[in-house]
Coordinates of C-alpha atoms in Angstrom, one line a residue:
M528 CA -47.8 17.3 8.4
T529 CA -45.4 17.4 5.5
G530 CA -46.5 20.9 4.5
I531 CA -46.1 22.1 8.1
G532 CA -42.6 20.5 8.3
V533 CA -41.6 22.1 5.0
E534 CA -42.8 25.5 6.1
A535 CA -41.1 25.2 9.5
G536 CA -37.7 24.2 8.0
A537 CA -37.9 26.9 5.3
Q538 CA -38.9 29.5 7.9
A539 CA -36.0 28.6 10.1
A540 CA -33.6 28.8 7.2
R541 CA -34.9 32.2 6.2
S542 CA -34.5 33.6 9.7
R543 CA -30.9 32.4 9.9
A544 CA -30.3 33.8 6.4
L545 CA -31.5 37.2 7.7
A546 CA -29.2 36.9 10.7
V547 CA -26.3 36.4 8.3
L548 CA -27.4 39.4 6.2
R549 CA -27.6 41.5 9.4
I550 CA -23.9 40.8 10.0
R551 CA -23.2 42.1 6.5
S552 CA -25.2 45.2 7.3
R553 CA -23.4 45.8 10.6
A554 CA -20.1 45.5 8.8
L555 CA -21.2 48.1 6.3
A556 CA -22.4 50.4 9.1
V557 CA -19.0 50.2 10.8
A558 CA -17.3 51.0 7.6
L559 CA -19.6 54.1 7.0
L560 CA -19.4 55.3 10.6
P561 CA -16.2 57.4 10.4
A562 CA -17.3 59.0 7.1
A563 CA -20.7 59.8 8.7
V564 CA -19.0 61.5 11.6
A565 CA -16.8 63.4 9.3
V566 CA -19.8 64.6 7.3
V567 CA -21.5 65.8 10.6
L568 CA -18.4 67.7 11.6
L569 CA -18.0 69.3 8.2
A570 CA -21.7 70.3 8.2
G571 CA -21.3 71.8 11.7
G572 CA -18.4 73.9 10.6
S573 CA -20.1 75.2 7.5
T574 CA -23.1 76.3 9.5
G575 CA -20.9 78.0 12.2
H576 CA -21.9 75.8 15.0
L577 CA -18.7 73.6 15.4
V578 CA -15.9 76.2 15.2
G579 CA -12.5 76.4 16.9
G580 CA -9.1 74.7 16.7
V581 CA -10.3 71.5 18.4
W582 CA -13.2 71.1 15.9
D583 CA -10.9 71.9 13.0
A584 CA -8.5 69.2 14.1
A585 CA -11.4 66.7 14.6
R586 CA -12.7 67.4 11.2
L587 CA -9.3 66.8 9.6
V588 CA -8.7 63.6 11.5
M589 CA -12.2 62.2 10.9
S590 CA -12.1 63.1 7.2
V591 CA -8.8 61.3 6.7
L592 CA -10.0 58.4 8.8
G593 CA -13.3 58.2 6.9
V594 CA -11.6 58.2 3.6
L595 CA -9.1 55.5 4.6
V596 CA -11.9 53.3 6.1
L597 CA -14.0 53.7 3.0
L598 CA -11.1 52.8 0.8
A599 CA -10.3 49.7 2.9
A600 CA -14.0 48.7 3.0
G601 CA -14.2 49.2 -0.8
V602 CA -11.1 47.0 -1.3
I603 CA -12.6 44.3 1.0
A604 CA -16.0 44.4 -0.7
L605 CA -14.3 44.2 -4.1
V606 CA -12.3 41.2 -3.1
V607 CA -15.3 39.5 -1.5
A608 CA -17.4 40.1 -4.6
R609 CA -14.7 39.1 -7.2
A610 CA -12.9 36.3 -5.4
R611 CA -13.8 32.9 -7.0
P612 CA -15.5 30.6 -4.6
A613 CA -14.2 27.0 -4.5
V614 CA -16.0 24.6 -6.8
S615 CA -15.9 20.8 -6.4
P616 CA -14.0 19.0 -9.2
T617 CA -16.6 17.2 -11.3
V618 CA -17.3 15.9 -14.8
A619 CA -19.8 18.1 -16.5
I620 CA -22.7 16.2 -18.3
A621 CA -24.2 18.1 -21.2
E622 CA -27.9 17.5 -21.9
E623 CA -27.0 16.1 -25.3
A624 CA -24.9 13.4 -23.5
A625 CA -27.7 12.3 -21.1
P626 CA -31.1 13.4 -22.3
D627 CA -32.9 10.7 -20.3
L628 CA -31.1 11.7 -17.2
Y629 CA -32.1 15.3 -17.6
R630 CA -35.6 14.3 -18.3
M631 CA -35.8 12.2 -15.2
V632 CA -34.5 15.2 -13.1
R633 CA -37.0 17.5 -14.6
D634 CA -39.8 15.1 -13.9
L635 CA -38.6 14.7 -10.3
A636 CA -38.4 18.5 -9.9
D637 CA -42.0 18.9 -11.2
R638 CA -43.3 16.2 -8.8
L639 CA -41.6 18.0 -6.0
G640 CA -42.8 21.5 -7.1
V641 CA -39.3 23.0 -7.1
P642 CA -37.1 24.5 -9.8
A643 CA -35.0 22.1 -11.8
P644 CA -31.2 22.2 -11.4
S645 CA -29.4 24.3 -14.0
A646 CA -27.0 21.4 -15.0
I647 CA -25.8 18.0 -14.0
A648 CA -22.3 16.9 -13.2
L649 CA -20.7 13.7 -11.8
T650 CA -18.2 13.3 -9.0
P651 CA -16.0 10.2 -8.5
D652 CA -17.4 9.6 -5.0
C653 CA -20.4 8.1 -3.3
D654 CA -22.3 11.3 -2.6
S655 CA -24.7 13.8 -4.2
W656 CA -25.4 17.5 -3.5
L657 CA -26.4 20.8 -5.0
E658 CA -23.7 23.3 -5.8
D659 CA -24.1 27.0 -6.6
R660 CA -22.0 28.0 -9.6
T661 CA -23.6 31.3 -10.5
H662 CA -20.3 33.3 -9.9
P663 CA -19.1 34.8 -13.2
A664 CA -15.7 33.2 -12.7
H665 CA -17.2 29.7 -12.8
G666 CA -18.1 29.9 -16.5
P667 CA -19.1 32.0 -19.5
P668 CA -22.3 33.9 -19.4
P669 CA -25.4 32.3 -21.0
Q670 CA -25.5 32.5 -24.7
E671 CA -28.2 34.1 -26.7
G672 CA -31.1 31.8 -27.3
R673 CA -30.0 29.5 -24.4
D674 CA -32.0 29.0 -21.3
D675 CA -30.4 29.7 -17.9
E676 CA -32.3 26.7 -16.4
I677 CA -33.0 23.4 -18.0
A678 CA -36.6 23.8 -17.1
G679 CA -36.8 27.4 -18.2
A680 CA -39.0 28.7 -21.0
G681 CA -37.5 28.6 -24.4
G682 CA -36.8 31.8 -26.4
S683 CA -36.5 34.0 -23.3
H684 CA -33.3 36.1 -23.4
R685 CA -33.8 37.7 -20.0
R686 CA -31.1 36.7 -17.6
V687 CA -32.6 35.0 -14.5
P688 CA -30.7 33.6 -11.4
A689 CA -29.6 30.1 -12.4
A690 CA -30.5 27.2 -10.2
P691 CA -27.8 25.1 -8.5
V692 CA -25.9 22.4 -10.3
L693 CA -26.9 18.8 -9.4
V694 CA -23.8 16.8 -8.6
I695 CA -24.3 13.0 -8.6
G696 CA -21.8 10.3 -7.4
S697 CA -20.7 8.4 -10.5
P698 CA -20.8 5.0 -8.7
F699 CA -24.5 5.5 -8.1
L700 CA -25.2 5.6 -11.8
W701 CA -23.5 2.3 -12.5
W702 CA -24.6 0.4 -9.4
M703 CA -28.2 1.7 -8.8
R704 CA -31.3 1.0 -10.8
V705 CA -33.2 3.9 -12.3
G706 CA -35.9 3.9 -9.7
E707 CA -33.3 3.7 -6.9
L708 CA -31.4 6.7 -8.3
R709 CA -34.5 8.7 -8.5
A710 CA -35.4 8.0 -4.9
V711 CA -31.9 8.9 -3.7
L712 CA -31.9 12.2 -5.6
A713 CA -35.4 13.3 -4.5
P714 CA -34.2 15.0 -1.2
V715 CA -31.3 16.5 -3.1
V716 CA -33.3 18.0 -5.9
A717 CA -35.9 19.2 -3.4
G718 CA -33.2 21.6 -2.0
T719 CA -33.6 23.8 -5.1
G720 CA -36.8 25.2 -3.6
P721 CA -35.3 26.8 -0.5
S722 CA -32.2 27.8 -2.5
A723 CA -34.3 30.0 -4.8
H724 CA -35.4 32.2 -1.9
P725 CA -33.7 35.6 -2.3
D726 CA -32.6 35.9 1.4
I727 CA -31.1 32.4 1.5
A728 CA -29.4 33.0 -1.9
A729 CA -27.9 36.3 -0.8
A730 CA -26.7 34.8 2.5
R731 CA -25.0 32.0 0.7
R732 CA -23.3 34.3 -1.7
F733 CA -22.0 36.4 1.2
V734 CA -20.6 33.4 3.0
R735 CA -19.0 32.0 -0.1
G736 CA -17.5 35.3 -0.9
L737 CA -16.0 35.6 2.6
D738 CA -14.6 32.0 2.3
A739 CA -13.1 32.9 -1.1
A740 CA -11.6 36.1 0.4
V741 CA -9.9 34.1 3.1
A742 CA -8.4 31.8 0.5
V743 CA -7.1 34.8 -1.4
G744 CA -5.0 35.7 1.6
S745 CA -3.1 32.4 1.5
T746 CA -2.3 32.4 -2.3
P747 CA 1.4 32.1 -2.8
G748 CA 3.6 33.9 -5.3
R749 CA 2.5 37.5 -4.6
C750 CA 4.7 40.6 -4.1
P751 CA 5.2 41.7 -0.5
L752 CA 2.9 44.6 -0.7
T753 CA 0.1 42.6 -2.3
R754 CA 0.7 39.8 0.2
V755 CA 0.2 42.3 3.1
L756 CA -3.0 43.7 1.7
C757 CA -4.4 40.3 1.0
A758 CA -3.5 39.2 4.5
G759 CA -5.4 42.2 5.9
V760 CA -8.5 41.4 3.7
A761 CA -8.3 37.8 4.8
S762 CA -8.2 38.8 8.5
V763 CA -11.3 40.9 8.2
A764 CA -13.1 38.2 6.2
R765 CA -12.1 35.6 8.8
L766 CA -13.5 37.8 11.5
M767 CA -16.9 38.1 9.8
L768 CA -16.9 34.4 9.0
R769 CA -16.6 33.6 12.7
G770 CA -19.5 35.9 13.4
C771 CA -21.9 34.2 10.9
R772 CA -20.6 30.6 11.1
E773 CA -23.3 29.4 13.5
H774 CA -26.1 31.2 11.6
A775 CA -24.9 29.8 8.3
A776 CA -24.8 26.2 9.6
L777 CA -28.3 26.5 11.1
M778 CA -29.5 27.9 7.8
E779 CA -28.2 25.0 5.8
R780 CA -29.7 22.6 8.4
G781 CA -33.1 24.3 7.9
V782 CA -32.7 24.0 4.1
A783 CA -31.9 20.3 4.4
A784 CA -34.8 19.7 6.8
A785 CA -37.2 21.5 4.4
A786 CA -35.9 19.5 1.4
A787 CA -36.2 16.2 3.3
E788 CA -39.8 16.9 4.3
R789 CA -40.8 17.8 0.8
A790 CA -39.2 14.7 -0.7
Q791 CA -41.1 12.3 1.6
A792 CA -44.0 12.5 -0.8
V793 CA -41.9 11.0 -3.7
D794 CA -40.7 7.4 -3.7
Y795 CA -40.5 7.2 0.1
G796 CA -40.7 3.5 0.3
L797 CA -38.2 2.9 -2.5
R798 CA -35.8 5.4 -0.8
I799 CA -35.4 3.1 2.2
V800 CA -34.3 0.2 -0.1
A801 CA -32.1 2.6 -2.1
Q802 CA -30.3 3.8 1.0
E803 CA -29.1 0.2 1.6
Q804 CA -27.5 0.3 -1.8
V805 CA -25.8 3.6 -1.0
G806 CA -24.1 1.9 2.0
L807 CA -23.1 -1.0 -0.2
A808 CA -21.7 1.3 -2.9
Y809 CA -19.6 3.1 -0.2
A810 CA -18.0 -0.3 0.8
G811 CA -17.4 -1.5 -2.7
W812 CA -16.0 1.8 -4.0
D813 CA -13.6 2.1 -1.1
R814 CA -12.3 -1.4 -1.7
L815 CA -12.0 -0.9 -5.4
L816 CA -10.0 2.3 -5.0
T817 CA -7.6 1.2 -2.2
R818 CA -7.0 -2.4 -3.3
V819 CA -7.3 -2.2 -7.1
A820 CA -6.9 1.3 -8.4
L821 CA -4.1 2.4 -6.1
P822 CA -1.5 -0.2 -7.1
A823 CA -2.1 0.9 -10.8
W824 CA -1.9 4.6 -10.0
R825 CA 1.4 4.1 -8.2
M826 CA 3.0 2.6 -11.3
G827 CA 1.7 5.2 -13.7
R828 CA -1.4 3.4 -15.0
W829 CA -5.0 4.5 -14.3
P830 CA -7.9 2.1 -14.8
S831 CA -10.2 3.7 -17.3
R832 CA -13.5 1.9 -16.2
L833 CA -13.6 2.4 -12.4
D834 CA -17.4 2.7 -12.4
A835 CA -17.8 -0.5 -14.3
G836 CA -15.3 -2.1 -11.9
V837 CA -17.4 -1.1 -8.9
V838 CA -20.3 -3.1 -10.2
A839 CA -18.0 -6.2 -10.4
A840 CA -16.6 -5.5 -6.9
L841 CA -20.1 -5.0 -5.4
T842 CA -21.3 -8.1 -7.1
E843 CA -18.5 -10.1 -5.6
L844 CA -19.0 -8.5 -2.2
S845 CA -22.7 -9.4 -2.3
R846 CA -21.9 -13.0 -3.4
R847 CA -19.3 -13.5 -0.6
D848 CA -21.2 -11.8 2.2
R849 CA -24.7 -12.6 1.0
L850 CA -25.7 -9.0 1.5
A851 CA -28.5 -8.8 -1.0
E852 CA -31.5 -11.1 -1.2
G853 CA -33.0 -11.4 -4.7
F854 CA -29.7 -10.1 -6.1
A855 CA -30.3 -11.6 -9.6
S856 CA -33.7 -10.1 -9.9
R857 CA -32.4 -6.6 -9.0
L858 CA -29.7 -6.8 -11.7
G859 CA -32.5 -7.5 -14.2
E860 CA -33.8 -4.0 -13.8
R861 CA -32.6 -1.1 -15.9
P862 CA -29.3 0.3 -14.5
A863 CA -29.1 4.1 -14.1
C864 CA -26.1 4.3 -16.4
D865 CA -28.5 3.5 -19.3
L866 CA -29.6 7.2 -18.9
L867 CA -26.3 8.2 -20.5
E868 CA -25.7 8.2 -24.2
E869 CA -22.1 7.1 -24.0
P870 CA -21.5 5.6 -20.5
G871 CA -18.0 4.4 -21.4
T872 CA -16.8 7.9 -22.2
I873 CA -18.3 9.3 -19.0
D874 CA -16.7 6.5 -17.0
E875 CA -13.3 7.2 -18.5
A876 CA -13.5 10.9 -17.6
A877 CA -14.7 10.1 -14.1
S878 CA -11.9 7.6 -13.7
L879 CA -9.2 10.1 -14.7
L880 CA -10.7 12.6 -12.3
A881 CA -10.6 10.0 -9.5
A882 CA -6.9 9.4 -10.2
R883 CA -6.3 13.1 -9.8
L884 CA -8.2 13.6 -6.6
F885 CA -7.1 10.5 -4.8
H886 CA -3.6 10.0 -6.1
G887 CA -2.5 13.3 -7.7
G888 CA -1.9 12.2 -11.2
P889 CA -1.8 14.6 -14.2
A890 CA -4.9 15.8 -16.0
E891 CA -4.0 14.2 -19.3
T892 CA -2.7 10.9 -20.6
G893 CA 1.0 10.6 -21.3
P894 CA 3.8 8.1 -21.7
D895 CA 4.1 7.7 -17.9
W896 CA 0.3 8.0 -17.2
A897 CA -1.6 5.7 -19.5
P898 CA -5.1 4.1 -19.1
V899 CA -5.5 0.4 -18.7
D900 CA -8.5 -1.8 -19.3
W901 CA -9.6 -4.4 -16.9
Q902 CA -8.8 -7.2 -19.3
E903 CA -5.2 -5.9 -19.4
Y904 CA -4.9 -5.3 -15.7
P905 CA -3.3 -8.6 -14.7
E906 CA -0.5 -8.4 -17.3
E907 CA 0.0 -4.7 -17.5
V908 CA -0.3 -3.9 -13.8
V909 CA -0.1 -7.0 -11.6
D910 CA 2.7 -8.8 -13.3
R911 CA 4.7 -5.5 -14.0
K912 CA 4.2 -4.3 -10.4
W913 CA 5.6 -7.6 -9.0
R914 CA 8.6 -7.5 -11.3
L915 CA 9.3 -3.9 -10.6
D916 CA 9.2 -4.6 -6.9
A917 CA 11.4 -7.7 -7.2
A918 CA 13.9 -5.7 -9.3
R919 CA 14.0 -3.0 -6.7
L920 CA 14.6 -5.5 -3.9
H921 CA 17.6 -7.0 -5.7
R922 CA 19.0 -3.6 -6.5
V923 CA 19.0 -2.8 -2.8
L924 CA 20.5 -6.2 -1.9
D925 CA 23.3 -5.5 -4.5
A926 CA 23.9 -2.1 -2.9
Q927 CA 24.3 -3.8 0.5
G928 CA 26.7 -6.4 -0.9
V929 CA 24.5 -9.4 -0.4
T930 CA 25.8 -12.3 -2.6
R931 CA 23.7 -13.3 -5.6
T932 CA 24.8 -17.0 -5.5
P933 CA 23.2 -18.7 -2.5
G934 CA 22.3 -22.3 -2.2
T935 CA 22.7 -24.5 -5.4
T936 CA 23.0 -21.7 -7.9
A937 CA 26.0 -21.9 -10.1
P938 CA 28.9 -19.8 -8.8
D939 CA 29.2 -17.9 -12.1
S940 CA 25.5 -17.1 -12.2
H941 CA 24.4 -13.6 -11.3
A942 CA 20.7 -14.0 -12.1
P943 CA 18.2 -12.9 -9.4
T944 CA 16.7 -15.7 -7.4
L945 CA 14.2 -16.1 -4.6
A946 CA 16.8 -18.2 -2.7
R947 CA 18.9 -15.2 -2.3
V948 CA 16.2 -13.3 -0.5
L949 CA 15.2 -16.3 1.7
T950 CA 18.8 -16.9 2.7
H951 CA 19.5 -13.3 3.6
L952 CA 16.3 -12.7 5.6
S953 CA 16.6 -16.0 7.5
A954 CA 20.2 -15.3 8.4
S955 CA 19.5 -11.8 9.4
H956 CA 17.4 -12.9 12.4
H957 CA 19.9 -15.3 13.9
T958 CA 21.1 -14.4 17.4
A959 CA 24.6 -15.2 18.5
P960 CA 25.1 -16.6 22.1
E961 CA 26.0 -14.1 24.6
P962 CA 29.5 -14.3 26.2
P963 CA 29.4 -15.5 29.9
S964 CA 31.2 -12.5 31.1
T965 CA 28.9 -10.0 29.5
Q966 CA 26.1 -8.6 31.7
Q967 CA 23.2 -6.8 30.1
T968 CA 22.5 -3.5 31.7
G969 CA 19.5 -1.6 30.3
P970 CA 17.2 -2.4 27.5
A971 CA 18.4 -4.1 24.4
L972 CA 18.9 -1.8 21.5
D973 CA 16.1 -1.9 19.0
A974 CA 17.2 -3.0 15.5
S975 CA 16.0 0.2 13.8
P976 CA 17.4 1.5 10.5
L977 CA 18.4 4.7 12.2
S978 CA 20.4 3.1 15.1
A979 CA 23.0 1.7 12.7
A980 CA 23.2 4.7 10.4
S981 CA 23.5 7.4 13.1
S982 CA 25.8 5.8 15.7
N983 CA 29.0 5.3 13.5
T984 CA 29.6 1.9 15.0
P985 CA 30.6 -1.4 13.4
A986 CA 27.0 -2.1 13.2
A987 CA 26.9 0.1 10.1
P988 CA 28.8 -1.7 7.3
S989 CA 30.4 0.4 4.6
N990 CA 28.0 -0.8 2.0
T991 CA 25.0 0.6 3.7
P992 CA 23.2 3.7 2.2
A993 CA 24.7 5.9 4.9
A994 CA 28.3 5.1 3.9
A995 CA 27.4 5.4 0.2
D996 CA 26.4 9.0 0.8
G997 CA 29.9 10.0 1.8
E998 CA 30.1 9.2 5.5
T999 CA 33.3 7.7 6.8
A1000 CA 33.0 4.0 7.3
P1001 CA 34.4 2.7 10.6
Q1002 CA 37.9 1.2 10.5
G1003 CA 38.8 -2.3 11.6
P1004 CA 38.3 -5.8 10.4
P1005 CA 34.9 -6.9 9.0
V1006 CA 32.5 -8.3 11.6
P1007 CA 30.6 -11.5 10.7
D1008 CA 26.9 -11.0 10.1
D1009 CA 25.9 -13.4 12.8
E1010 CA 28.3 -12.0 15.4
R1011 CA 27.9 -8.2 15.5
V1012 CA 28.9 -6.5 18.8
T1013 CA 27.0 -3.4 19.9
A1014 CA 29.4 -0.5 20.5
G1015 CA 29.8 0.7 24.1
T1016 CA 28.1 -2.3 25.7
G1017 CA 30.3 -5.2 24.9
R1018 CA 27.3 -7.5 24.4
H1019 CA 26.0 -9.4 21.4
T1020 CA 22.6 -8.5 20.0
T1021 CA 20.2 -9.9 17.4
V1022 CA 21.0 -9.2 13.8
E1023 CA 17.4 -8.3 13.1
G1024 CA 18.8 -4.9 12.3
E1025 CA 19.8 -6.3 8.8
A1026 CA 16.2 -6.8 7.9
E1027 CA 15.3 -3.3 9.3
T1028 CA 18.2 -1.8 7.3
L1029 CA 16.9 -3.6 4.2
A1030 CA 13.4 -2.2 4.8
A1031 CA 14.8 1.3 5.3
A1032 CA 16.9 1.1 2.1
L1033 CA 13.8 0.0 0.2
T1034 CA 11.9 3.0 1.5
A1035 CA 14.7 5.3 0.5
E1036 CA 15.0 3.8 -3.0
L1037 CA 11.2 4.0 -3.6
A1038 CA 11.2 7.6 -2.4
R1039 CA 14.0 8.4 -4.9
E1040 CA 12.1 6.8 -7.7
E1041 CA 8.9 8.6 -6.9
A1042 CA 10.8 11.9 -6.7
T1043 CA 12.3 11.4 -10.2
T1044 CA 9.1 10.2 -11.8
S1045 CA 6.6 12.5 -10.2
H1046 CA 3.6 13.3 -12.3
P1047 CA 3.6 16.8 -13.8
R1048 CA 0.7 18.9 -12.6
S1049 CA -1.0 21.0 -15.2
T1050 CA -2.7 24.1 -13.9
P1051 CA -5.0 25.4 -16.7
E1052 CA -6.9 28.6 -16.1
T1053 CA -10.1 26.7 -16.3
T1054 CA -9.3 24.5 -13.3
P1055 CA -12.1 25.2 -10.8
W1056 CA -10.1 24.1 -7.8
D1057 CA -6.6 24.5 -6.4
D1058 CA -4.6 21.5 -7.8
T1059 CA -1.3 22.6 -6.3
A1060 CA -1.8 20.3 -3.3
L1061 CA -2.9 17.2 -5.1
P1062 CA -4.0 14.6 -4.1
L1063 CA -6.9 16.4 -2.4
F1064 CA -8.2 13.2 -0.8
P1065 CA -5.3 10.8 -0.3
L1066 CA -6.5 7.2 0.1
Q1067 CA -4.0 5.8 2.5
P1068 CA -1.2 7.0 4.7
P1069 CA 2.4 6.1 3.5
R1070 CA 3.4 2.5 4.0
T1071 CA 5.8 1.6 6.8
A1072 CA 9.2 0.2 6.0
R1073 CA 8.2 -3.2 7.3
E1074 CA 5.1 -3.2 5.0
L1075 CA 7.2 -2.3 2.0
L1076 CA 9.6 -5.1 2.7
T1077 CA 6.7 -7.5 3.0
D1078 CA 5.3 -6.3 -0.3
H1079 CA 8.6 -6.7 -2.1
V1080 CA 9.2 -10.2 -0.7
T1081 CA 5.7 -11.2 -1.8
A1082 CA 6.4 -9.8 -5.2
M1083 CA 9.6 -11.9 -5.5
V1084 CA 7.7 -15.0 -4.5
C1085 CA 5.0 -14.3 -7.1
C1086 CA 7.6 -13.8 -9.8
A1087 CA 9.2 -17.1 -9.0
A1088 CA 5.8 -18.8 -9.0
I1089 CA 5.1 -17.4 -12.5
D1090 CA 8.5 -18.2 -14.0
T1091 CA 9.1 -21.6 -12.4
A1092 CA 5.6 -23.1 -11.6
G1093 CA 3.4 -21.8 -14.4
A1094 CA 1.3 -19.5 -12.1
T1095 CA -0.5 -16.5 -13.5
P1096 CA -1.2 -13.0 -12.2
G1097 CA -4.8 -12.3 -11.5
L1098 CA -7.2 -9.6 -10.3
D1099 CA -9.5 -9.9 -7.3
W1100 CA -12.1 -7.2 -7.3
L1101 CA -12.0 -6.8 -3.5
D1102 CA -8.4 -7.5 -2.7
G1103 CA -6.6 -6.3 -5.8
P1104 CA -3.5 -8.2 -7.3
S1105 CA -3.6 -11.9 -6.7
L1106 CA -1.6 -15.0 -7.6
L1107 CA -3.3 -17.8 -9.4
I1108 CA -1.9 -21.3 -9.0
N1109 CA -3.7 -23.9 -11.1
G1110 CA -6.5 -21.4 -11.5
E1111 CA -7.0 -21.0 -7.8
R1112 CA -6.1 -17.9 -5.8
A1113 CA -3.2 -18.3 -3.4
A1114 CA -4.8 -16.9 -0.3
D1115 CA -2.4 -18.5 2.2
L1116 CA 0.8 -16.7 1.0
T1117 CA 0.8 -13.6 3.1
P1118 CA 1.1 -15.2 6.6
R1119 CA 4.1 -17.3 5.4
V1120 CA 5.9 -14.2 4.1
L1121 CA 5.2 -12.4 7.3
S1122 CA 6.8 -15.3 9.2
L1123 CA 9.9 -14.8 7.2
V1124 CA 10.1 -11.0 7.4
E1125 CA 9.1 -10.6 11.0
D1126 CA 10.5 -13.7 12.7
G1127 CA 13.2 -14.8 10.3
D1128 CA 11.6 -18.2 10.0
P1129 CA 11.7 -19.5 6.4
A1130 CA 10.2 -22.9 7.1
P1131 CA 6.5 -22.1 6.5
L1132 CA 7.3 -20.3 3.2
R1133 CA 9.7 -23.1 2.0
A1134 CA 7.1 -25.7 2.7
W1135 CA 4.5 -23.7 0.8
L1136 CA 7.0 -23.3 -2.1
V1137 CA 7.6 -27.1 -2.2
K1138 CA 3.8 -27.8 -2.1
S1139 CA 3.2 -25.3 -5.0
G1140 CA 6.1 -26.6 -7.1
I1141 CA 8.0 -23.3 -7.0
R1142 CA 11.8 -23.5 -7.4
P1143 CA 13.5 -20.7 -5.4
E1144 CA 16.9 -21.4 -6.8
K1145 CA 15.8 -20.8 -10.3
P1146 CA 16.4 -17.3 -11.8
V1147 CA 13.4 -15.0 -12.4
R1148 CA 12.8 -12.4 -15.1
L1149 CA 12.8 -8.8 -13.9
V1150 CA 12.1 -5.5 -15.6

């Protein structure tokens, strides 16, 4: 049954490949048709059969049209042939850096009866695939005395079509055992068999060329004439892509089916177990990137051992959720990263690439883009992040004219305190009683940051960011914070707008900082993908203003806990930065901060501060 299934899948893929090639042939026939008609007319005139003024005009028109169409077809064919297809950003692994890994892949290809991949590369993601990189723009030609395939015969200088490159997800190497990795790669490596068929390879080259030609039409920075020509080429390529899209998709589906059927004879039982680890790797890798790596990337630091960190994250996830039975015995087996000669170096390269893809950081380390080890993460990232956020919060409060001396702080003290934040946010939510004579008509105005900034009413004090940008502040006596009147209605409204204004000001301040400290993007000629739109795969949407305010208030609480109660910054592998009080993680802080930010109720947070021994009136150290 396996042989029948392999043959059926391969045959379906070949038939669809022929359908794609027929579209190419039809396009060529259309391009040659005017020239063929012109040749017939010229031949008829030379033999004396097609004579007269009408035929002479037809010969002239068709000759000119044939030449123009041939020139256009030649330009399109040249662009399709020479345009560089997109290549996935990966970390190349030389055979000298991973001889055991190459040996395992060769043995796997021999067991499957397919050509071995031409090379191996790693991607900072939980996926594996084959990628054709035979286009001349993807790399230098093979050197003399070097094989085009890792399984080719030594000493042969004849150039043969190179097999696809095997791309492996780097988290798999660190999390999976050797046997599990081999089982997961079996259906991927089996795809080199159908890929070697001439019709399938030609169809793939044609589709990739059309896709690259479409991308050429959208390349910025060209002169107007070149831009018009490239747009025309892209339109024709897009038309042909629409014609062969369905056939190409069904061809790839047939290739995948044939590869899956062939791989069933190799480690089939182990593959079922390995697929469970693939799902676990996805979960841990996502948590590590969004909760642990992203905070470091945002402040200009990139964790240099992400793959090692995913092992710790998955171990913690398995311990908490009890996802893996016999977990200790599994860890006793040989990890797949042992197949690398220098796993630390490879991990560092994959970590830097992950920072580029998911955050848009630069390609090289610099003063504002430095690596950080996991041992240094709490001090270099967590503590510094909290103090940067706390400093930003106090700068915005200063810009809004909020006093620095609330509560029992000495009048001559201007040091930042948590009490200042608590007093301001709790007072901002107080609601004044409504006058008896005022009748509310219509919905109450929402306390949004835009309502005060755009209405030019007393609700927008002169120390708001809008007034600071040069707008004319409203005249008249100052209005108390707890008794603002909404213009045009004569009614009192909640002062929750102050908290919204603070959140909007924090958002604007953070945007200004990110604009002035944006990472420079290097675009070397060897870059195999367009890095002008980094990050290619952003992890999270932008945070809302309320989320930013919550993060900054939490950071201020953590700074006060460290400076006044002996707490320490910590790293939770699944949740990221964490506060440790007496060695225990403070997991109950977030709901109390939300109660203050969203409801203006400081009581839960103040009770938590007293219980933890934190002094909100004491000054904290900022950066």
